Short mmCIF file of C-alpha atoms in Angstrom, two decimals:
data_model
loop_
_atom_site.label_atom_id
_atom_site.label_comp_id
_atom_site.label_asym_id
_atom_site.label_seq_id
_atom_site.Cartn_x
_atom_site.Cartn_y
_atom_site.Cartn_z
CA MET H 1 110.98 91.82 116.06
CA ILE H 2 110.10 94.90 114.01
CA ALA H 3 111.37 98.21 115.49
CA LEU H 4 108.73 100.91 115.60
CA ALA H 5 109.17 104.45 116.65
CA PHE H 6 106.50 105.70 119.12
CA THR H 7 105.84 109.26 120.08
CA GLU H 8 106.24 110.30 123.73
CA PRO H 9 102.99 109.71 125.81
CA ILE H 10 100.82 112.73 126.16
CA GLY H 11 98.15 112.90 128.81
CA PRO H 12 97.64 112.00 132.48
CA GLU H 13 100.09 109.39 133.60
CA ASP H 14 97.23 107.36 135.35
CA ALA H 15 94.86 107.48 132.43
CA PRO H 16 94.18 104.55 130.02
CA LEU H 17 96.82 104.05 127.33
CA LEU H 18 95.47 104.85 123.93
CA VAL H 19 97.66 103.72 120.94
CA LEU H 20 97.07 105.43 117.57
CA GLY H 21 98.11 103.57 114.36
CA PRO H 22 98.93 105.24 110.84
CA SER H 23 97.65 104.72 107.33
CA LEU H 24 100.25 103.50 104.71
CA GLY H 25 102.36 106.49 103.59
CA THR H 26 101.68 108.53 106.58
CA SER H 27 103.21 109.11 110.03
CA THR H 28 102.12 110.10 113.49
CA ILE H 29 101.25 113.58 112.22
CA LEU H 30 98.13 111.98 110.90
CA TRP H 31 96.82 112.32 114.36
CA GLU H 32 97.79 115.84 115.28
CA GLY H 33 94.50 117.35 115.04
CA VAL H 34 92.87 114.85 117.32
CA VAL H 35 95.60 114.14 119.93
CA PRO H 36 95.14 117.19 122.16
CA ALA H 37 91.34 116.43 122.71
CA LEU H 38 91.92 112.73 123.31
CA ALA H 39 94.78 113.42 125.70
CA THR H 40 92.43 115.01 128.31
CA SER H 41 91.18 111.58 129.21
CA HIS H 42 93.86 109.26 127.79
CA ARG H 43 97.64 108.80 127.88
CA VAL H 44 98.18 108.89 124.10
CA VAL H 45 101.02 107.58 121.97
CA ALA H 46 101.25 107.08 118.13
CA TRP H 47 103.62 104.96 116.17
CA ASP H 48 105.15 104.95 112.61
CA LEU H 49 105.39 102.22 110.08
CA PRO H 50 108.73 100.83 109.07
CA GLY H 51 110.71 103.37 106.97
CA HIS H 52 107.98 106.05 107.52
CA GLY H 53 108.34 109.12 109.89
CA ALA H 54 110.74 108.26 112.69
CA SER H 55 110.78 104.43 112.29
CA ALA H 56 113.84 102.88 110.78
CA PRO H 57 113.60 101.26 107.36
CA ALA H 58 112.70 97.51 107.22
CA SER H 59 115.59 95.11 106.59
CA ASP H 60 113.33 92.17 105.98
CA ALA H 61 109.81 91.26 104.93
CA PHE H 62 107.17 91.54 107.61
CA SER H 63 103.40 90.93 108.04
CA VAL H 64 100.50 92.78 109.55
CA ASP H 65 100.80 90.20 112.41
CA GLY H 66 104.42 91.09 112.95
CA LEU H 67 103.55 94.81 113.19
CA ALA H 68 100.82 93.87 115.74
CA ASP H 69 103.20 92.01 117.74
CA ALA H 70 105.74 95.00 117.69
CA VAL H 71 102.95 97.41 118.78
CA ALA H 72 102.01 94.97 121.68
CA GLU H 73 105.54 94.74 122.82
CA ALA H 74 105.95 98.48 122.76
CA ALA H 75 102.74 99.06 124.76
CA ARG H 76 103.81 96.56 127.43
CA ALA H 77 107.18 98.29 127.59
CA LEU H 78 105.26 101.49 128.53
CA GLY H 79 103.83 99.57 131.52
CA ALA H 80 100.38 98.89 130.12
CA ASP H 81 98.68 95.53 130.67
CA ARG H 82 95.44 96.89 128.93
CA ILE H 83 95.35 99.55 126.11
CA ARG H 84 92.70 101.09 123.89
CA TYR H 85 93.55 101.23 120.25
CA ALA H 86 92.65 103.33 117.19
CA GLY H 87 94.04 102.96 113.74
CA VAL H 88 93.56 104.18 110.19
CA SER H 89 93.64 101.83 107.11
CA LEU H 90 96.86 99.74 107.58
CA GLY H 91 96.84 100.88 111.25
CA GLY H 92 93.26 99.64 111.51
CA ALA H 93 94.29 96.30 110.02
CA VAL H 94 97.05 96.15 112.74
CA GLY H 95 94.31 96.76 115.30
CA LEU H 96 92.22 93.77 114.11
CA SER H 97 95.32 91.64 114.38
CA LEU H 98 96.05 92.88 117.77
CA LEU H 99 92.62 91.86 118.78
CA LEU H 100 93.07 88.46 117.54
CA ARG H 101 96.82 87.88 118.63
CA HIS H 102 96.80 89.83 121.92
CA PRO H 103 93.10 89.65 123.11
CA SER H 104 93.94 90.13 126.75
CA LEU H 105 95.83 93.36 125.94
CA VAL H 106 93.26 95.34 124.04
CA GLU H 107 89.99 96.32 125.82
CA ARG H 108 88.35 98.09 122.84
CA ALA H 109 89.48 99.14 119.39
CA ALA H 110 88.33 101.73 116.75
CA ILE H 111 89.05 100.60 113.15
CA LEU H 112 88.90 103.75 110.92
CA CYS H 113 88.74 103.61 107.16
CA SER H 114 89.96 100.13 107.07
CA GLY H 115 88.87 96.62 106.49
CA ALA H 116 89.24 92.92 107.35
CA ALA H 117 91.04 92.74 104.03
CA ILE H 118 91.91 95.78 102.08
CA GLY H 119 91.99 95.92 98.33
CA GLN H 120 93.12 93.12 95.95
CA PRO H 121 96.41 91.24 96.51
CA ASP H 122 97.45 91.71 92.84
CA ASP H 123 96.96 95.46 93.03
CA TRP H 124 99.23 95.71 96.24
CA HIS H 125 101.90 93.61 94.46
CA ALA H 126 101.64 96.07 91.55
CA ARG H 127 102.07 99.13 93.82
CA ALA H 128 105.05 97.47 95.50
CA ALA H 129 106.62 96.93 92.05
CA GLN H 130 105.79 100.51 91.04
CA VAL H 131 107.39 102.00 94.17
CA ARG H 132 110.48 99.81 93.84
CA ALA H 133 110.85 101.07 90.13
CA GLN H 134 109.73 104.60 90.49
CA SER H 135 109.80 105.54 94.16
CA THR H 136 106.93 106.74 96.28
CA SER H 137 107.20 110.02 94.50
CA SER H 138 105.03 108.35 91.71
CA LEU H 139 102.24 108.00 94.23
CA ILE H 140 101.76 111.65 95.22
CA VAL H 141 98.90 112.56 92.83
CA GLY H 142 96.99 109.33 93.25
CA SER H 143 97.38 109.47 97.06
CA ALA H 144 96.25 112.93 97.47
CA GLN H 145 93.04 112.10 95.43
CA ARG H 146 92.36 109.00 97.49
CA TRP H 147 93.38 110.38 100.94
CA PHE H 148 91.45 113.64 101.14
CA ALA H 149 87.85 114.52 100.85
CA PRO H 150 86.74 117.31 98.36
CA GLY H 151 88.01 120.76 99.76
CA SER H 152 90.05 119.21 102.47
CA ILE H 153 93.46 120.28 101.14
CA ALA H 154 92.19 123.86 100.76
CA ARG H 155 90.98 123.78 104.33
CA HIS H 156 94.09 121.93 105.76
CA PRO H 157 96.88 123.07 103.42
CA GLU H 158 99.79 122.85 105.90
CA LEU H 159 98.94 119.33 107.40
CA THR H 160 98.00 117.83 103.94
CA GLY H 161 101.13 119.17 102.46
CA ARG H 162 103.21 117.62 105.32
CA LEU H 163 101.65 114.33 104.90
CA LEU H 164 102.32 114.24 101.16
CA HIS H 165 105.91 114.95 101.96
CA VAL H 166 105.94 112.11 104.40
CA LEU H 167 104.79 109.80 101.52
CA GLN H 168 107.55 111.15 99.26
CA ASP H 169 110.27 110.73 101.98
CA ALA H 170 109.23 107.15 103.13
CA ASP H 171 111.75 104.42 102.37
CA ASP H 172 110.68 102.85 99.08
CA GLU H 173 111.49 99.23 100.10
CA SER H 174 109.81 99.60 103.39
CA TYR H 175 106.68 101.01 101.56
CA ALA H 176 106.68 98.17 99.21
CA ARG H 177 107.02 95.72 102.05
CA CYS H 178 103.92 97.23 103.63
CA CYS H 179 102.15 96.78 100.37
CA GLU H 180 102.98 93.02 100.53
CA ALA H 181 102.03 92.77 104.06
CA LEU H 182 98.45 94.14 103.08
CA ALA H 183 98.21 91.80 100.12
CA ALA H 184 98.58 88.80 102.60
CA PHE H 185 96.09 90.41 105.18
CA ASP H 186 92.71 88.81 105.34
CA VAL H 187 90.97 88.00 108.67
CA ARG H 188 87.60 88.03 107.55
CA ALA H 189 86.94 84.46 108.50
CA ARG H 190 88.27 85.19 112.11
CA LEU H 191 86.26 88.30 113.10
CA GLY H 192 84.03 86.18 115.09
CA GLU H 193 86.76 85.43 117.56
CA ILE H 194 86.98 89.16 118.55
CA SER H 195 84.76 89.70 121.57
CA VAL H 196 85.81 93.19 122.87
CA PRO H 197 83.88 96.30 121.72
CA VAL H 198 84.92 97.47 118.19
CA LEU H 199 83.85 100.69 116.36
CA ALA H 200 84.24 100.44 112.55
CA ALA H 201 84.04 103.94 110.94
CA TRP H 202 84.20 104.91 107.28
CA GLY H 203 84.65 108.11 105.70
CA GLU H 204 81.74 109.61 103.46
CA TRP H 205 84.06 109.94 100.53
CA ASP H 206 86.31 106.94 101.00
CA ALA H 207 86.49 104.78 98.01
CA VAL H 208 89.33 102.63 99.33
CA THR H 209 87.55 101.23 102.37
CA PRO H 210 83.81 102.35 102.02
CA GLU H 211 80.83 101.65 104.19
CA ALA H 212 80.73 97.88 103.14
CA SER H 213 84.24 97.40 104.67
CA ALA H 214 83.15 98.97 107.90
CA ARG H 215 79.92 96.92 108.12
CA GLU H 216 81.74 93.65 107.49
CA ILE H 217 83.94 94.35 110.55
CA ALA H 218 81.06 95.38 112.85
CA ASP H 219 78.77 92.56 111.64
CA GLY H 220 81.60 90.02 111.97
CA VAL H 221 82.83 90.74 115.53
CA ARG H 222 80.72 89.84 118.61
CA ASP H 223 80.30 93.36 119.79
CA GLY H 224 80.63 95.75 116.89
CA ARG H 225 79.07 99.10 115.82
CA THR H 226 79.58 101.43 112.70
CA SER H 227 79.82 105.24 112.21
CA ARG H 228 79.85 107.30 109.09
CA ILE H 229 82.25 110.26 109.30
CA VAL H 230 80.89 113.07 107.43
CA ASN H 231 83.13 115.13 105.03
CA ALA H 232 85.98 112.68 105.34
CA SER H 233 87.67 110.42 102.91
CA HIS H 234 90.40 107.81 103.56
CA LEU H 235 92.33 109.93 106.21
CA ALA H 236 89.39 110.80 108.42
CA PRO H 237 91.49 112.36 111.13
CA VAL H 238 92.77 114.98 108.78
CA ASP H 239 89.57 115.68 106.88
CA ALA H 240 87.20 115.84 109.91
CA PRO H 241 89.19 115.91 113.20
CA ALA H 242 86.34 117.28 115.31
CA ALA H 243 84.03 114.51 114.03
CA VAL H 244 86.73 111.77 114.80
CA VAL H 245 87.34 113.17 118.19
CA ALA H 246 83.49 113.06 119.02
CA GLU H 247 83.33 109.49 117.72
CA LEU H 248 86.49 108.26 119.51
CA SER H 249 85.66 109.97 122.83
CA ASP H 250 82.10 108.50 122.87
CA PHE H 251 83.27 105.08 121.99
CA LEU H 252 86.51 104.97 124.22
CA ASP H 253 84.58 106.19 127.26
CA GLU H 254 83.64 103.03 129.01
CA ARG H 255 80.77 104.62 130.73
CA GLY H 256 79.34 105.19 127.21
CA ARG H 257 78.93 101.43 126.60
#
């Protein structure tokens, strides 16, 4: 089983458990701008990918399904038999895998800036090779351009800078293995198996997982809806935290459905 580091729960002990998943190259700080608001009505935890943030480096290859199983095990260890989930990019892919592999655990999921398949396998393998040869430092400029909406770095200089440092400090081999997991991830043919409510949201400026990726998810599951997050790119919780809080709060509130 993959060992993933989780934050300490924040919020009322008797509130629903909300699990937050990261984008590749980031850590739990991705969610810092939204956790305080979400924790008023949820018990909130976030987790780090292998070799990122507080999680130990990966010693073996792993899959998106393996990450989903590790998240499910950790959630159950926190005493939850039902959870709510929100994840960005790779964290969103893990959310879809959770819905397929642990359907009785997840009661609803928000899949942000993600897809049922993300990018092209050859591109992920090429990025894995680049990181093994040149380290994650070689990705800083390109990631900053993909991750953040125009003006976002100027608006959030401290948080965006910290996230780029997380990328630089990530374990190279673990990052490469995450790329290989994404290369193999494709659940488009299985979306119809997902029956719980799913929100698929995209960032207005996101070129990695644009509107079409979100609509494919929402149209494929049995109970899906989409949302456009204005002034956001691939890391919507950083670019537009208030908008993300509003979307998640509305969606995660059972009375709103």
